[in-house]
mmCIF file of C-alpha atoms in Angstrom:
data_model
loop_
_atom_site.group_PDB
_atom_site.id
_atom_site.type_symbol
_atom_site.label_atom_id
_atom_site.label_comp_id
_atom_site.label_asym_id
_atom_site.label_seq_id
_atom_site.Cartn_x
_atom_site.Cartn_y
_atom_site.Cartn_z
ATOM 1 C CA MET N 1 -1.790 -8.667 15.510
ATOM 2 C CA GLU N 2 1.567 -9.494 17.034
ATOM 3 C CA LYS N 3 3.459 -8.439 13.864
ATOM 4 C CA LEU N 4 1.735 -5.061 13.871
ATOM 5 C CA LEU N 5 2.508 -4.425 17.541
ATOM 6 C CA GLN N 6 6.152 -5.436 17.010
ATOM 7 C CA TYR N 7 6.323 -3.112 14.019
ATOM 8 C CA PHE N 8 5.004 -0.177 16.048
ATOM 9 C CA GLN N 9 7.273 -1.053 19.010
ATOM 10 C CA SER N 10 10.285 -1.054 16.665
ATOM 11 C CA ILE N 11 9.475 2.560 15.816
ATOM 12 C CA TYR N 12 8.768 3.819 19.333
ATOM 13 C CA PRO N 13 7.934 2.173 22.685
ATOM 14 C CA MET N 14 4.183 1.932 23.216
ATOM 15 C CA SER N 15 2.554 2.476 26.576
ATOM 16 C CA PRO N 16 0.424 -0.328 28.025
ATOM 17 C CA GLY N 17 -2.564 1.971 27.472
ATOM 18 C CA LEU N 18 -1.906 2.276 23.732
ATOM 19 C CA GLN N 19 -1.374 -1.470 23.435
ATOM 20 C CA ALA N 20 -4.705 -2.138 25.180
ATOM 21 C CA PHE N 21 -6.402 0.433 22.939
ATOM 22 C CA LEU N 22 -5.051 -1.287 19.808
ATOM 23 C CA PHE N 23 -6.167 -4.721 21.045
ATOM 24 C CA GLU N 24 -9.641 -3.322 21.622
ATOM 25 C CA LYS N 25 -10.016 -1.365 18.370
ATOM 26 C CA ILE N 26 -8.201 -3.360 15.695
ATOM 27 C CA VAL N 27 -10.302 -5.853 13.741
ATOM 28 C CA SER N 28 -9.126 -8.637 11.426
ATOM 29 C CA LYS N 29 -10.615 -9.538 8.068
ATOM 30 C CA GLU N 30 -10.018 -12.102 5.340
ATOM 31 C CA ILE N 31 -10.306 -10.874 1.749
ATOM 32 C CA SER N 32 -10.658 -13.098 -1.284
ATOM 33 C CA ARG N 33 -8.701 -12.450 -4.468
ATOM 34 C CA LYS N 34 -10.393 -9.703 -6.552
ATOM 35 C CA ASP N 35 -12.513 -8.459 -3.597
ATOM 36 C CA PHE N 36 -12.433 -4.722 -2.902
ATOM 37 C CA LEU N 37 -11.540 -2.879 0.299
ATOM 38 C CA LEU N 38 -12.481 0.414 -1.350
ATOM 39 C CA LYS N 39 -14.270 1.359 -4.554
ATOM 40 C CA GLU N 40 -14.059 4.657 -6.392
ATOM 41 C CA GLY N 41 -16.656 7.066 -4.993
ATOM 42 C CA GLY N 42 -16.582 5.511 -1.519
ATOM 43 C CA VAL N 43 -14.925 7.108 1.497
ATOM 44 C CA ALA N 44 -11.906 5.334 2.990
ATOM 45 C CA ASN N 45 -13.078 4.822 6.563
ATOM 46 C CA HIS N 46 -10.334 2.354 7.516
ATOM 47 C CA ILE N 47 -6.575 1.997 7.466
ATOM 48 C CA TYR N 48 -5.245 -1.523 6.889
ATOM 49 C CA PHE N 49 -2.185 -3.533 7.905
ATOM 50 C CA ILE N 50 -1.572 -6.476 5.590
ATOM 51 C CA GLU N 51 -0.788 -9.645 7.538
ATOM 52 C CA SER N 52 -0.644 -11.803 4.414
ATOM 53 C CA GLY N 53 -1.413 -11.367 0.753
ATOM 54 C CA LEU N 54 -1.125 -8.612 -1.798
ATOM 55 C CA LEU N 55 -3.316 -5.580 -2.561
ATOM 56 C CA ARG N 56 -3.293 -3.108 -5.400
ATOM 57 C CA CYS N 57 -4.593 0.400 -5.793
ATOM 58 C CA PHE N 58 -5.841 1.593 -9.147
ATOM 59 C CA TYR N 59 -7.943 4.309 -10.736
ATOM 60 C CA MET N 60 -9.887 4.434 -13.954
ATOM 61 C CA LYS N 61 -8.682 6.501 -16.908
ATOM 62 C CA GLY N 62 -11.603 6.147 -19.283
ATOM 63 C CA PRO N 63 -12.131 2.404 -19.675
ATOM 64 C CA THR N 64 -8.557 1.585 -18.601
ATOM 65 C CA GLU N 65 -7.413 0.550 -15.116
ATOM 66 C CA VAL N 66 -4.214 2.342 -14.085
ATOM 67 C CA SER N 67 -2.343 0.623 -11.241
ATOM 68 C CA CYS N 68 -0.853 3.105 -8.742
ATOM 69 C CA TRP N 69 0.816 0.844 -6.199
ATOM 70 C CA PHE N 70 0.990 -2.626 -4.688
ATOM 71 C CA MET N 71 1.206 -3.420 -0.984
ATOM 72 C CA LYS N 72 2.135 -6.768 0.534
ATOM 73 C CA GLU N 73 2.406 -8.381 3.938
ATOM 74 C CA GLY N 74 3.934 -6.064 6.513
ATOM 75 C CA ASP N 75 2.693 -2.909 4.754
ATOM 76 C CA LEU N 76 0.067 -0.375 5.739
ATOM 77 C CA CYS N 77 -2.555 0.308 3.117
ATOM 78 C CA VAL N 78 -4.891 3.271 2.771
ATOM 79 C CA SER N 79 -6.269 5.664 0.196
ATOM 80 C CA ILE N 80 -4.427 8.657 1.645
ATOM 81 C CA GLU N 81 -6.522 11.600 0.507
ATOM 82 C CA SER N 82 -9.844 9.865 1.043
ATOM 83 C CA PHE N 83 -8.910 8.612 4.519
ATOM 84 C CA PHE N 84 -7.287 11.730 5.942
ATOM 85 C CA ARG N 85 -9.721 14.181 4.333
ATOM 86 C CA GLN N 86 -12.733 11.859 4.669
ATOM 87 C CA LYS N 87 -13.779 12.540 1.106
ATOM 88 C CA LYS N 88 -14.832 10.355 -1.805
ATOM 89 C CA SER N 89 -12.020 8.341 -3.304
ATOM 90 C CA TYR N 90 -10.985 8.308 -6.947
ATOM 91 C CA GLU N 91 -9.057 5.095 -6.187
ATOM 92 C CA ASN N 92 -9.981 1.446 -5.824
ATOM 93 C CA ILE N 93 -8.195 -0.961 -3.478
ATOM 94 C CA GLN N 94 -8.475 -4.605 -4.500
ATOM 95 C CA ALA N 95 -6.933 -7.907 -3.380
ATOM 96 C CA VAL N 96 -4.552 -9.412 -5.943
ATOM 97 C CA GLU N 97 -4.224 -12.535 -3.774
ATOM 98 C CA ASP N 98 -6.306 -13.974 -0.954
ATOM 99 C CA SER N 99 -5.280 -11.698 1.902
ATOM 100 C CA SER N 100 -5.590 -11.210 5.614
ATOM 101 C CA VAL N 101 -5.686 -7.667 6.989
ATOM 102 C CA LEU N 102 -6.032 -5.862 10.285
ATOM 103 C CA PHE N 103 -7.865 -2.563 10.246
ATOM 104 C CA MET N 104 -8.864 0.408 12.361
ATOM 105 C CA SER N 105 -11.475 3.074 11.681
ATOM 106 C CA TYR N 106 -10.729 6.712 10.951
ATOM 107 C CA GLN N 107 -12.499 7.731 14.168
ATOM 108 C CA ASP N 108 -10.390 5.339 16.245
ATOM 109 C CA VAL N 109 -7.168 6.545 14.613
ATOM 110 C CA GLN N 110 -8.084 10.130 15.527
ATOM 111 C CA LEU N 111 -8.951 9.052 19.094
ATOM 112 C CA MET N 112 -5.628 7.224 19.341
ATOM 113 C CA TYR N 113 -3.716 10.324 18.217
ATOM 114 C CA ARG N 114 -5.530 12.490 20.777
ATOM 115 C CA ASN N 115 -5.010 10.140 23.728
ATOM 116 C CA TYR N 116 -1.608 8.535 23.140
ATOM 117 C CA PRO N 117 1.282 10.904 22.303
ATOM 118 C CA GLU N 118 3.547 8.041 21.222
ATOM 119 C CA ALA N 119 1.010 7.186 18.509
ATOM 120 C CA ASN N 120 1.708 10.581 16.926
ATOM 121 C CA PHE N 121 5.425 9.792 16.773
ATOM 122 C CA ILE N 122 4.772 6.361 15.268
ATOM 123 C CA GLY N 123 2.340 7.913 12.783
ATOM 124 C CA ARG N 124 4.869 10.544 11.741
ATOM 125 C CA VAL N 125 7.625 7.979 11.149
ATOM 126 C CA LEU N 126 5.234 5.818 9.096
ATOM 127 C CA THR N 127 4.099 8.839 7.086
ATOM 128 C CA GLU N 128 7.718 9.790 6.350
ATOM 129 C CA HIS N 129 8.516 6.212 5.292
ATOM 130 C CA TYR N 130 5.575 5.852 2.904
ATOM 131 C CA TYR N 131 5.916 9.375 1.519
ATOM 132 C CA THR N 132 9.592 8.751 0.734
ATOM 133 C CA LEU N 133 8.719 5.431 -0.883
ATOM 134 C CA SER N 134 6.042 7.156 -2.954
ATOM 135 C CA GLU N 135 8.468 9.838 -4.137
ATOM 136 C CA GLN N 136 11.065 7.243 -5.119
ATOM 137 C CA ARG N 137 8.496 5.297 -7.130
ATOM 138 C CA LEU N 138 7.174 8.431 -8.834
ATOM 139 C CA TYR N 139 10.683 9.480 -9.833
ATOM 140 C CA ALA N 140 11.506 6.039 -11.164
ATOM 141 C CA LEU N 141 8.277 5.771 -13.117
ATOM 142 C CA ARG N 142 8.163 9.294 -14.522
ATOM 143 C CA LEU N 143 11.737 9.951 -15.540
ATOM 144 C CA GLN N 144 13.112 6.662 -16.755
ATOM 145 C CA LYS N 145 12.839 4.622 -19.948
ATOM 146 C CA SER N 146 10.674 1.516 -19.847
ATOM 147 C CA ARG N 147 13.610 -0.881 -19.419
ATOM 148 C CA ASP N 148 14.945 1.281 -16.572
ATOM 149 C CA ARG N 149 11.518 1.277 -14.899
ATOM 150 C CA TYR N 150 11.467 -2.494 -15.115
ATOM 151 C CA ALA N 151 15.034 -2.652 -13.734
ATOM 152 C CA TYR N 152 13.981 -0.384 -10.850
ATOM 153 C CA LEU N 153 11.132 -2.750 -10.054
ATOM 154 C CA MET N 154 13.466 -5.776 -10.218
ATOM 155 C CA GLU N 155 16.001 -4.146 -7.920
ATOM 156 C CA ASN N 156 13.583 -2.755 -5.350
ATOM 157 C CA PHE N 157 10.497 -4.991 -5.475
ATOM 158 C CA PRO N 158 11.504 -8.292 -7.124
ATOM 159 C CA GLU N 159 8.686 -10.205 -5.413
ATOM 160 C CA LEU N 160 6.133 -8.167 -7.341
ATOM 161 C CA ILE N 161 7.440 -9.541 -10.648
ATOM 162 C CA GLN N 162 6.423 -13.027 -9.506
ATOM 163 C CA ARG N 163 3.192 -12.136 -7.698
ATOM 164 C CA VAL N 164 1.487 -9.446 -9.781
ATOM 165 C CA PRO N 165 -0.295 -10.314 -13.048
ATOM 166 C CA SER N 166 1.395 -8.870 -16.154
ATOM 167 C CA LYS N 167 -1.502 -6.573 -17.064
ATOM 168 C CA TYR N 168 -1.296 -4.866 -13.647
ATOM 169 C CA LEU N 169 2.511 -4.589 -13.781
ATOM 170 C CA ALA N 170 2.428 -3.131 -17.271
ATOM 171 C CA SER N 171 -0.157 -0.561 -16.180
ATOM 172 C CA TYR N 172 1.934 0.325 -13.111
ATOM 173 C CA LEU N 173 5.042 0.797 -15.275
ATOM 174 C CA SER N 174 3.076 2.761 -17.920
ATOM 175 C CA ILE N 175 4.037 0.313 -20.638
ATOM 176 C CA SER N 176 2.220 -2.232 -22.775
ATOM 177 C CA GLU N 177 2.177 -5.904 -21.854
ATOM 178 C CA GLU N 178 4.279 -6.548 -24.958
ATOM 179 C CA THR N 179 6.970 -4.121 -23.775
ATOM 180 C CA LEU N 180 6.876 -5.756 -20.341
ATOM 181 C CA SER N 181 7.362 -9.144 -21.984
ATOM 182 C CA ARG N 182 10.344 -7.853 -23.997
ATOM 183 C CA ASN N 183 11.910 -6.342 -20.861
ATOM 184 C CA ARG N 184 11.478 -9.651 -19.034
ATOM 185 C CA SER N 185 13.095 -11.520 -21.929
ATOM 186 C CA ARG N 186 16.072 -9.142 -21.985
ATOM 187 C CA ARG N 187 16.590 -9.671 -18.245
ATOM 188 C CA LEU N 188 16.561 -13.455 -18.713
ATOM 189 C CA ILE N 189 19.108 -13.271 -21.536
ATOM 190 C CA ASN N 190 21.536 -10.952 -19.699
#
């Protein structure tokens, strides 16, 4: 909980009232590897802060899992459209590693925004950060060749190369596992 409060404080000073609210409303949870926080068709009723571990988001394209993103310790995690619109999700959120998360309900997030103006500022800065990150990833994944996508991942998220299983990384990069293996080999040779 302390990491989350420090993170928010680094964005904007929180009032004692907001801090007390967060202590009252935030819940912790341990998640085992391969357990789900959200399954397709469910509504995302919680937003998560990852204290430790690694999560992935994916959707189904026919029988194939397509990885959308990975979030690790220190990141916020949520199915955006499902959470903010309170509608059924087309995404799944699953633990890649045993993980520990903090979470708050949609209703409590809305209450926080109504009662604590500084929470709106913090929320806006976080939204800008994750939206920018999303745009950068989309650009890198859509417009580059497979080896350039792999290089982008190595430069910006090298820890994922070590922590994420190859089949999930290949799906995320929109390449086959064989192409991923070749790209890894080229990087080792150079």
